[in-house]
């Protein structure tokens, strides 16, 4: 009617189970940018004072869910689901009052990485559905069971996102961060395999933007959150890391996978985002991204992620910078390079 101001549409509501860790901040920022009203549910430890423009509900996945009872949201994104029985509890509590669920899983849910996976590939099976201990062996099957419980509770109103290595600013694991940081420190640097070896990553900011698109569309199904197979290589990661610190004077030494396997323990061969190109992990860096790309996933240039990750890491306190949580131990790196220099050329 003339002279009558139109009522402003009620903003959609989003509940994030977590919200203050690695994925939570960029996800929250993207939701707020799009005009959503955001609620966090967590223990209140990482951000005791809460987050600006966000409602915070205090509780715990392990049974302390009272703050969620009787509340309604349009969408819930489960950012902290690892232990199946607790994911089941929260999903069954929320499903009657929440329109849609996006559960953040992992490509680790797949049962086999000897060949490339897509969303139809078999997932791991958990022998004990009440398992609470997250280990290298249980992590993937636990995620797979969490997926099932979420889908069952929301009955056709859910999607599953399976990211690969999530990287970028705020990544406290240092798995990807190691490479630009190591390149910035100069000297003789070890790089595993060959420059052509494929890697797959997803910048946390790209992941957050895409998941909000899925939430807005109420997309259903399973999506692998990874860069396109073959789009990025280990050589590109190393080159981008060197370019981010042009004055470091770092020299890169590419050590073949076969040589590393002959001198390292099996568990030492895992240097994310690189993994061996043979054996049980031959297909780990070739996971299909077709469904995700068709649904709107866009991946920024590797150089941008490397530069921003290094910049973020250098903003941390000196004592934190001194203690990388992943990557090669300097002593191990030096010893391996020494072995490589004194190898018998006839046997390499």
XYZ file of C-alpha atoms in Angstrom:
348
model
C 0.000 0.000 0.000
C 1.247 3.527 -0.723
C 2.790 5.143 2.313
C 3.162 1.844 4.153
C 6.681 0.608 4.620
C 7.106 -3.042 3.668
C 7.942 -5.312 6.561
C 11.516 -6.552 6.568
C 11.805 -10.280 5.948
C 12.752 -12.332 8.972
C 16.380 -13.462 8.594
C 16.987 -17.211 8.327
C 18.425 -18.811 11.436
C 21.512 -20.979 11.690
C 22.741 -23.109 14.578
C 26.406 -24.122 14.479
C 27.408 -26.935 16.797
C 30.828 -25.526 17.632
C 31.514 -22.244 15.910
C 34.760 -21.033 17.495
C 37.381 -23.502 16.238
C 38.887 -23.659 12.755
C 35.858 -23.934 10.460
C 33.516 -22.012 12.750
C 34.847 -18.444 12.398
C 34.826 -18.269 8.568
C 31.502 -20.118 8.489
C 30.021 -17.647 10.974
C 31.424 -14.660 9.065
C 29.955 -15.946 5.795
C 26.541 -16.571 7.362
C 26.438 -13.092 8.877
C 27.522 -11.578 5.563
C 24.558 -13.272 3.902
C 22.154 -11.941 6.490
C 21.623 -15.017 8.645
C 21.001 -14.926 12.378
C 23.617 -17.193 13.940
C 23.698 -19.205 17.163
C 26.713 -21.104 18.480
C 26.433 -24.100 20.766
C 29.683 -24.977 22.526
C 31.455 -25.229 25.869
C 32.449 -21.557 25.884
C 36.159 -22.290 26.241
C 37.697 -20.867 23.046
C 35.647 -17.676 23.132
C 34.561 -17.222 26.764
C 33.010 -13.832 26.030
C 31.105 -15.077 23.014
C 31.329 -13.828 19.432
C 30.068 -10.435 18.287
C 26.594 -10.508 16.683
C 26.184 -14.184 17.564
C 24.059 -15.845 20.246
C 26.031 -18.368 22.302
C 24.436 -21.337 24.050
C 26.631 -23.149 26.537
C 26.584 -26.923 26.709
C 28.467 -30.049 25.713
C 27.972 -32.636 22.987
C 28.436 -35.330 25.586
C 24.927 -35.187 26.968
C 24.635 -31.568 28.138
C 22.088 -30.482 25.528
C 19.518 -28.653 27.652
C 20.241 -25.293 26.007
C 19.021 -26.718 22.682
C 15.712 -28.064 23.928
C 12.583 -26.340 22.659
C 14.499 -24.060 20.273
C 13.898 -23.769 16.532
C 16.327 -23.010 13.709
C 16.105 -23.176 9.953
C 19.460 -24.932 9.580
C 21.983 -26.687 11.791
C 25.586 -27.236 10.698
C 27.373 -29.854 12.771
C 30.954 -28.641 12.995
C 32.058 -30.852 15.915
C 30.636 -34.303 15.260
C 33.151 -37.098 15.822
C 31.638 -39.531 18.321
C 28.619 -41.310 16.797
C 26.462 -41.794 19.878
C 26.664 -38.095 20.771
C 25.964 -37.027 17.188
C 22.920 -39.259 17.295
C 21.698 -37.643 20.528
C 21.931 -34.091 19.208
C 20.525 -34.995 15.783
C 17.487 -36.732 17.244
C 16.908 -33.830 19.651
C 17.140 -31.169 16.939
C 15.438 -32.895 14.000
C 11.815 -32.131 15.026
C 12.535 -28.397 15.335
C 15.205 -27.751 12.688
C 14.455 -27.668 8.982
C 17.740 -28.910 7.571
C 21.053 -30.406 8.704
C 24.502 -30.196 7.123
C 26.932 -32.621 8.726
C 30.650 -31.998 8.212
C 32.291 -35.380 7.753
C 35.588 -36.257 6.045
C 36.886 -38.169 3.038
C 38.470 -40.350 5.726
C 35.025 -41.966 5.920
C 35.882 -43.976 2.803
C 36.981 -47.532 3.389
C 39.712 -47.780 0.762
C 42.196 -45.280 -0.722
C 44.117 -47.592 -3.028
C 42.027 -46.163 -5.877
C 40.125 -42.869 -6.341
C 36.834 -42.456 -4.478
C 33.580 -40.740 -5.358
C 30.438 -40.248 -3.282
C 29.239 -43.774 -4.099
C 32.376 -45.464 -2.752
C 32.076 -47.725 0.281
C 32.652 -46.177 3.690
C 34.365 -47.699 6.709
C 32.506 -49.823 9.229
C 32.794 -49.298 12.966
C 32.885 -52.550 14.923
C 31.712 -50.875 18.146
C 29.001 -48.227 17.571
C 29.608 -46.866 21.079
C 33.290 -46.198 20.374
C 34.481 -42.914 21.894
C 38.224 -43.008 21.248
C 39.252 -41.233 18.063
C 42.355 -42.871 16.589
C 43.856 -43.175 13.127
C 41.928 -46.441 12.695
C 38.576 -45.355 14.168
C 38.315 -41.755 12.893
C 36.998 -42.582 9.415
C 34.490 -45.278 10.429
C 33.265 -43.043 13.280
C 32.618 -40.226 10.815
C 30.762 -42.640 8.537
C 28.461 -43.704 11.361
C 27.924 -40.065 12.379
C 26.780 -39.436 8.800
C 24.263 -42.254 8.998
C 22.820 -41.081 12.287
C 22.422 -37.512 10.972
C 20.685 -38.653 7.782
C 18.374 -41.008 9.673
C 17.354 -38.344 12.177
C 16.586 -35.673 9.569
C 14.821 -38.022 7.135
C 15.614 -36.468 3.774
C 16.467 -32.997 5.101
C 20.220 -33.427 5.331
C 23.453 -33.243 3.401
C 26.888 -34.676 4.117
C 30.047 -32.744 3.267
C 33.258 -34.767 3.177
C 36.231 -32.387 3.067
C 39.773 -33.478 2.394
C 42.612 -31.545 4.005
C 41.072 -28.287 5.227
C 43.739 -25.586 5.122
C 44.272 -21.867 5.508
C 44.355 -19.285 8.307
C 43.430 -20.585 11.795
C 44.498 -24.157 10.987
C 46.065 -25.232 14.274
C 47.137 -28.652 12.954
C 50.086 -27.153 11.003
C 49.871 -29.980 8.453
C 49.604 -27.684 5.420
C 51.105 -24.714 7.244
C 54.404 -26.574 7.632
C 55.321 -26.127 3.971
C 55.179 -22.321 3.660
C 56.707 -21.967 7.125
C 59.531 -24.388 6.328
C 60.232 -22.612 3.035
C 60.447 -19.315 4.918
C 63.224 -20.632 7.194
C 65.886 -21.188 4.546
C 68.509 -23.885 4.187
C 68.242 -27.305 2.580
C 64.576 -28.353 2.472
C 63.282 -31.875 1.855
C 60.288 -32.354 -0.452
C 58.786 -35.852 -0.773
C 58.108 -37.677 -4.023
C 58.109 -35.682 -7.244
C 56.857 -32.202 -8.209
C 54.127 -33.860 -10.303
C 52.543 -35.751 -7.383
C 48.900 -34.613 -7.021
C 47.565 -33.128 -3.794
C 44.029 -32.139 -2.784
C 43.097 -29.422 -0.319
C 40.224 -27.073 0.447
C 40.744 -23.558 1.776
C 38.557 -23.167 4.857
C 37.112 -19.927 3.472
C 36.041 -21.624 0.245
C 34.556 -24.478 2.249
C 32.552 -22.069 4.420
C 31.161 -20.096 1.473
C 30.142 -23.250 -0.361
C 28.494 -24.850 2.676
C 26.379 -21.755 3.179
C 25.286 -22.073 -0.444
C 24.299 -25.694 0.203
C 22.385 -24.585 3.303
C 20.535 -21.849 1.445
C 19.544 -24.280 -1.306
C 18.732 -27.061 1.187
C 20.854 -29.304 -1.015
C 20.598 -33.012 -0.301
C 23.104 -35.791 -0.697
C 26.825 -36.345 -0.229
C 29.533 -33.966 -1.462
C 33.318 -34.301 -1.446
C 34.817 -30.957 -0.398
C 38.124 -31.163 -2.270
C 40.021 -29.395 -5.025
C 39.702 -31.006 -8.481
C 41.912 -34.089 -8.936
C 45.158 -32.997 -10.554
C 44.468 -29.281 -10.170
C 47.212 -28.892 -7.560
C 50.537 -30.702 -7.264
C 53.192 -30.944 -4.606
C 55.495 -29.013 -6.912
C 53.023 -26.136 -7.072
C 52.731 -26.103 -3.286
C 56.497 -25.968 -2.849
C 56.883 -23.301 -5.522
C 54.130 -21.171 -3.975
C 55.780 -21.580 -0.574
C 59.139 -20.426 -1.950
C 57.491 -17.476 -3.687
C 55.870 -16.394 -0.414
C 59.356 -15.986 1.145
C 61.584 -14.878 -1.744
C 64.460 -13.798 0.473
C 64.754 -17.006 2.497
C 67.360 -18.637 0.281
C 65.764 -22.066 0.581
C 67.028 -24.925 -1.606
C 64.563 -27.739 -2.299
C 65.673 -31.374 -2.523
C 63.122 -33.767 -4.031
C 63.535 -37.213 -2.458
C 61.831 -40.105 -4.278
C 59.085 -42.008 -2.507
C 61.002 -45.277 -2.876
C 64.033 -43.859 -1.067
C 61.902 -42.489 1.765
C 60.081 -45.810 2.130
C 63.402 -47.592 2.454
C 64.626 -45.326 5.260
C 61.483 -44.221 7.104
C 58.859 -46.046 9.121
C 55.499 -46.492 7.422
C 53.801 -43.851 9.592
C 56.496 -41.308 8.690
C 55.519 -41.476 5.016
C 52.415 -39.367 5.655
C 53.323 -35.718 5.038
C 50.025 -33.937 4.386
C 48.825 -32.930 1.963
C 51.242 -35.290 0.198
C 50.772 -39.026 0.475
C 52.549 -41.932 -1.254
C 51.511 -42.517 -4.844
C 51.653 -46.290 -4.472
C 50.014 -48.893 -2.280
C 47.153 -48.226 0.120
C 47.154 -44.457 -0.478
C 47.542 -44.442 -4.287
C 44.097 -42.882 -4.814
C 43.982 -40.630 -1.756
C 44.734 -37.438 -3.713
C 42.414 -38.235 -6.618
C 39.009 -38.020 -4.923
C 36.201 -36.896 -7.225
C 34.946 -33.323 -6.830
C 32.338 -33.396 -9.629
C 29.245 -33.298 -7.399
C 30.651 -30.499 -5.242
C 31.747 -28.448 -8.236
C 28.305 -28.809 -9.837
C 26.727 -27.562 -6.594
C 28.827 -24.391 -6.510
C 32.182 -25.196 -4.879
C 34.886 -22.840 -6.098
C 38.552 -23.173 -5.149
C 40.849 -20.172 -4.914
C 44.422 -20.174 -6.267
C 46.899 -22.192 -4.247
C 49.240 -19.205 -4.079
C 46.619 -17.173 -2.222
C 46.063 -19.873 0.381
C 49.814 -20.290 0.918
C 50.397 -16.542 1.281
C 47.497 -16.005 3.683
C 48.383 -19.059 5.767
C 51.965 -17.899 6.207
C 50.835 -14.380 7.086
C 48.444 -15.745 9.716
C 51.108 -18.031 11.203
C 53.549 -15.139 11.521
C 50.935 -13.232 13.525
C 50.977 -15.891 16.254
C 53.033 -15.499 19.456
C 56.746 -16.350 19.032
C 56.478 -19.351 21.350
C 53.724 -20.827 19.172
C 55.693 -20.205 15.977
C 58.649 -22.040 17.474
C 56.638 -25.251 17.880
C 55.228 -26.574 14.629
C 52.718 -29.330 15.336
C 53.262 -31.253 12.102
C 55.745 -31.735 9.312
C 59.294 -32.998 9.371
C 61.393 -32.773 12.492
C 64.499 -30.717 11.562
C 66.791 -33.497 12.737
C 64.920 -36.100 10.696
C 65.027 -33.837 7.669
C 68.789 -33.252 7.977
C 69.547 -36.955 8.522
C 67.477 -37.978 5.489
C 69.119 -35.386 3.274
C 72.521 -36.631 4.411
C 71.545 -40.208 3.535
C 70.342 -39.010 0.153
C 73.605 -37.192 -0.580
C 75.634 -40.313 0.236
C 73.366 -42.793 -1.539
C 74.654 -45.336 -3.996
C 73.461 -43.960 -7.362
C 73.290 -47.487 -8.747
C 70.584 -48.394 -6.209
C 68.326 -45.295 -6.476
